[in-house]
Short mmCIF file of N, CA and C in Angstrom, two decimals:
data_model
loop_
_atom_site.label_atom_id
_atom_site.label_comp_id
_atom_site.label_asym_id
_atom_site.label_seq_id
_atom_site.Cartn_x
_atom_site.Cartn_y
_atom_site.Cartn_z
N UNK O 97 -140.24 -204.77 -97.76
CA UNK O 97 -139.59 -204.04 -98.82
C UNK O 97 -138.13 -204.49 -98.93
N UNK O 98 -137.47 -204.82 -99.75
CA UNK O 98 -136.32 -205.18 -100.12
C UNK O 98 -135.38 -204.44 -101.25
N UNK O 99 -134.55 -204.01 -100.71
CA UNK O 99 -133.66 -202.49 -100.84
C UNK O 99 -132.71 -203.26 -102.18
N UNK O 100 -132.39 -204.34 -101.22
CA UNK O 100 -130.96 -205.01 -102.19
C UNK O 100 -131.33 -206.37 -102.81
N UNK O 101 -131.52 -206.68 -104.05
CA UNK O 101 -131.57 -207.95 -104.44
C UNK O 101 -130.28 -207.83 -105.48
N UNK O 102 -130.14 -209.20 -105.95
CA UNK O 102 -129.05 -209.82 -106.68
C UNK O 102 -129.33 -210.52 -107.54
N UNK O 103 -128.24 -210.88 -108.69
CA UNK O 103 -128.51 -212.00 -109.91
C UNK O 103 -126.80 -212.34 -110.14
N UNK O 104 -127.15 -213.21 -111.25
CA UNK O 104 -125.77 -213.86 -111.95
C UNK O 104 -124.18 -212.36 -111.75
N UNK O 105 -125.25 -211.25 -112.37
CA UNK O 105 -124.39 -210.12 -112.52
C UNK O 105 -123.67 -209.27 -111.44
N UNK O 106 -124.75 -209.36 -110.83
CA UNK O 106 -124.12 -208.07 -109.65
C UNK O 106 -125.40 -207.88 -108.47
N UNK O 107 -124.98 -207.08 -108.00
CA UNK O 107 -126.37 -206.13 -106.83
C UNK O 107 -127.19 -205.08 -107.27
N UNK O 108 -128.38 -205.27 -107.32
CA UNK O 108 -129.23 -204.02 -107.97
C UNK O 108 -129.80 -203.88 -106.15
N UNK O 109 -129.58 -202.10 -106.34
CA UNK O 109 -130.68 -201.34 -105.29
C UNK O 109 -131.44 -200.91 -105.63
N UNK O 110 -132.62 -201.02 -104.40
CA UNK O 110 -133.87 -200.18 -105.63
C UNK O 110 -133.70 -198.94 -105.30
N UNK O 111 -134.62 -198.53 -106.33
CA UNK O 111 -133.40 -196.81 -107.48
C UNK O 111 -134.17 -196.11 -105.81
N UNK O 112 -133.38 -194.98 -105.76
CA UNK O 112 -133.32 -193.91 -104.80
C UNK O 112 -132.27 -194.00 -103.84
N UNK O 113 -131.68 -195.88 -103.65
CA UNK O 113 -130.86 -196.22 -102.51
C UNK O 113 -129.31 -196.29 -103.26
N UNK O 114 -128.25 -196.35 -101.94
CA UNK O 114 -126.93 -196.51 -103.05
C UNK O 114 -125.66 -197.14 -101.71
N UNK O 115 -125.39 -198.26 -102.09
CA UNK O 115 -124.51 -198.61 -100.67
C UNK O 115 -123.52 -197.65 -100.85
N UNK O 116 -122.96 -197.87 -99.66
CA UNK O 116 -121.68 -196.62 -99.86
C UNK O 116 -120.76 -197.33 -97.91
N UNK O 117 -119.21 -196.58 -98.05
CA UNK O 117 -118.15 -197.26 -97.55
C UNK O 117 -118.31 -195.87 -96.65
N UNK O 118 -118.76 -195.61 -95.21
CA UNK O 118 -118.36 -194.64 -94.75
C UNK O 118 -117.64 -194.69 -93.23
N UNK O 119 -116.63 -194.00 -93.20
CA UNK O 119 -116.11 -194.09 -92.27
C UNK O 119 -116.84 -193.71 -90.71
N UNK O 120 -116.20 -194.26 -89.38
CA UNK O 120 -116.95 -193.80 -87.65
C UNK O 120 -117.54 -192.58 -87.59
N UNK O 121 -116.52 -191.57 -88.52
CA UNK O 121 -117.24 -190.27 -88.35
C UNK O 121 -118.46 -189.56 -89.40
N UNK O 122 -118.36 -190.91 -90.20
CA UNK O 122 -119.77 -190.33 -90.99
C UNK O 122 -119.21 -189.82 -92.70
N UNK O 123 -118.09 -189.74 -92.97
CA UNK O 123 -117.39 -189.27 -94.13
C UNK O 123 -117.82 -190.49 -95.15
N UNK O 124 -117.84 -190.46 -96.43
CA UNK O 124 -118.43 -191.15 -97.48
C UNK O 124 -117.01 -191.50 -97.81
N UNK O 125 -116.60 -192.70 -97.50
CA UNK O 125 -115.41 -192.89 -98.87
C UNK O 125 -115.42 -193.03 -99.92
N UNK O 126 -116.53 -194.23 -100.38
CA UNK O 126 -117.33 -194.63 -101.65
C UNK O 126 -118.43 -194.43 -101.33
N UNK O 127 -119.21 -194.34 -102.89
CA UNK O 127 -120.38 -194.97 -102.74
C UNK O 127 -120.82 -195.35 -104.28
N UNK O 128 -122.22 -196.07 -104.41
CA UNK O 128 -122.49 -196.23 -105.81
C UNK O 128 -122.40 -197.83 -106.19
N UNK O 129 -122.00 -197.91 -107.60
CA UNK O 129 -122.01 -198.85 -108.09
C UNK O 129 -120.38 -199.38 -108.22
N UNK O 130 -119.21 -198.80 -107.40
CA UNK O 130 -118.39 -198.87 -107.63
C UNK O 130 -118.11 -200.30 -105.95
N UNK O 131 -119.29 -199.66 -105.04
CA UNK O 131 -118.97 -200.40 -103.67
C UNK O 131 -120.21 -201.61 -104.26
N UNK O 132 -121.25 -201.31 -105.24
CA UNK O 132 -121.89 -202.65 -105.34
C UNK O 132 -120.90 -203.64 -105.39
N UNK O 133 -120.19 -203.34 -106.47
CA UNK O 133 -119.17 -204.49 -107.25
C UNK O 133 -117.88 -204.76 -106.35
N UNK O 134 -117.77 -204.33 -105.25
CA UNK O 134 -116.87 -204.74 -104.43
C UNK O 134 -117.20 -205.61 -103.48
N UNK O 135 -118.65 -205.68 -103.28
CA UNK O 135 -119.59 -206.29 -102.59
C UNK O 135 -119.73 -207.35 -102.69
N UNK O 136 -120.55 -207.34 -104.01
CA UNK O 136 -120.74 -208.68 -105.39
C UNK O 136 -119.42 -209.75 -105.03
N UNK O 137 -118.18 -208.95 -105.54
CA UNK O 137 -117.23 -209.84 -106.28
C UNK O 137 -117.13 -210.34 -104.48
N UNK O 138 -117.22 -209.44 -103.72
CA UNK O 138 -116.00 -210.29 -102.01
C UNK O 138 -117.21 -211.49 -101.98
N UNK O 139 -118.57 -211.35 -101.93
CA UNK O 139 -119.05 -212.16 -101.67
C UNK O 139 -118.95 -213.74 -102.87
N UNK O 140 -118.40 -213.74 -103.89
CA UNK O 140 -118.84 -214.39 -105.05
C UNK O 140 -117.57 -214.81 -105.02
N UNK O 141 -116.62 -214.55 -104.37
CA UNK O 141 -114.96 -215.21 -103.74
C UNK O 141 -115.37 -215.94 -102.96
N UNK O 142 -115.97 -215.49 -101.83
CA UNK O 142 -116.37 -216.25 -100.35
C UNK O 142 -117.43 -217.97 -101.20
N UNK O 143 -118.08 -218.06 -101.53
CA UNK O 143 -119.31 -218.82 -102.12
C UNK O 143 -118.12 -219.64 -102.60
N UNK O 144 -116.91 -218.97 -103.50
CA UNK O 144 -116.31 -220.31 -104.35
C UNK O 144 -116.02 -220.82 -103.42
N UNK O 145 -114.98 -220.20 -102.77
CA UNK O 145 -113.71 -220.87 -102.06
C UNK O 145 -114.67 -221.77 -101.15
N UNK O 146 -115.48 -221.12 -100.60
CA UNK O 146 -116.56 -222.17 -99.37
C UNK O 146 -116.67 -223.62 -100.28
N UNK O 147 -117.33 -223.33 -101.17
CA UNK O 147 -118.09 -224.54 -102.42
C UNK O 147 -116.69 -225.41 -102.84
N UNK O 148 -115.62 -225.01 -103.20
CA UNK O 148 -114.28 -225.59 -103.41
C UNK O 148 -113.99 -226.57 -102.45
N UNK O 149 -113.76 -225.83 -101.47
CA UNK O 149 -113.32 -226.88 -100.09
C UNK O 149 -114.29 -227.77 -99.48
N UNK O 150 -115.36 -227.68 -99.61
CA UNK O 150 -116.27 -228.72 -99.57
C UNK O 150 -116.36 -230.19 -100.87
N UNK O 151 -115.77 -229.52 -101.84
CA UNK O 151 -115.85 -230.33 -102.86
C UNK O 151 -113.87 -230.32 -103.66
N UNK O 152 -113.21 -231.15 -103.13
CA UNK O 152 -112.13 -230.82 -103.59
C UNK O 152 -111.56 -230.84 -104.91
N UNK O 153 -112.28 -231.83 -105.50
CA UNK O 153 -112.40 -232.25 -106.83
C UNK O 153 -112.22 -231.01 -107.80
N UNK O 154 -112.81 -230.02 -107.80
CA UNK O 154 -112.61 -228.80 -108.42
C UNK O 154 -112.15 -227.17 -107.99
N UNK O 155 -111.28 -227.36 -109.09
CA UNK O 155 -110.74 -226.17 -109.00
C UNK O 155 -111.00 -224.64 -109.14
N UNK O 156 -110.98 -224.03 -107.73
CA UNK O 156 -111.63 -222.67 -107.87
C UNK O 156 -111.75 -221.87 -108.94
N UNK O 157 -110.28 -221.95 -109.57
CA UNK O 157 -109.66 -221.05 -110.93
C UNK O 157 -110.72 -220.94 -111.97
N UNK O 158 -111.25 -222.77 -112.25
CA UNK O 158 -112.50 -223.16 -113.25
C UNK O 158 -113.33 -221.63 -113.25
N UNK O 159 -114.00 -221.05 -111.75
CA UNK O 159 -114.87 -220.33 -111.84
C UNK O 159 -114.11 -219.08 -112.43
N UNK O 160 -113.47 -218.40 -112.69
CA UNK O 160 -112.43 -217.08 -112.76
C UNK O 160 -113.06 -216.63 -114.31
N UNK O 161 -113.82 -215.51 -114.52
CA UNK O 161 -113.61 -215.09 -116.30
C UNK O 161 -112.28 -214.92 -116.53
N UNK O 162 -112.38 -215.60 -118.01
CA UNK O 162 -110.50 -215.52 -118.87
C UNK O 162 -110.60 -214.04 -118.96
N UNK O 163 -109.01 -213.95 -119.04
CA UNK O 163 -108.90 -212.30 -119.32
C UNK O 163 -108.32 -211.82 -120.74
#
């Protein structure tokens, strides 16, 4: 069974589950779709910068949506 899958967009859980940020003693800091996307994006930083420095030729920025 697989809780967490992923695409281009983001992290889908399957429905009933919900990551969440909780502290040693058990307190919820986050949770939801607010810690998916914190998730998503740290990991989808990590992938460039890895993929960048392996390939110097291009520039991380390339990957960045314009704002």
């Amino acid at each position: 069974m697989q809780i967490i899958s992923s695409n281009n967009n983001g992290l889908q859980m399957q429905k009933g589950n919900a990551l969440a940020i909780i502290t040693n003693k058990g307190k919820i800091i986050q949770s939801g779709m607010v810690v998916e996307l914190m998730v998503f994006e740290a990991m989808l930083d990590h992938i460039i910068k890895t993929f960048c420095a392996r390939f110097t030729s291009i520039d991380p920025n390339y990957f960045k949506e314009p704002k």
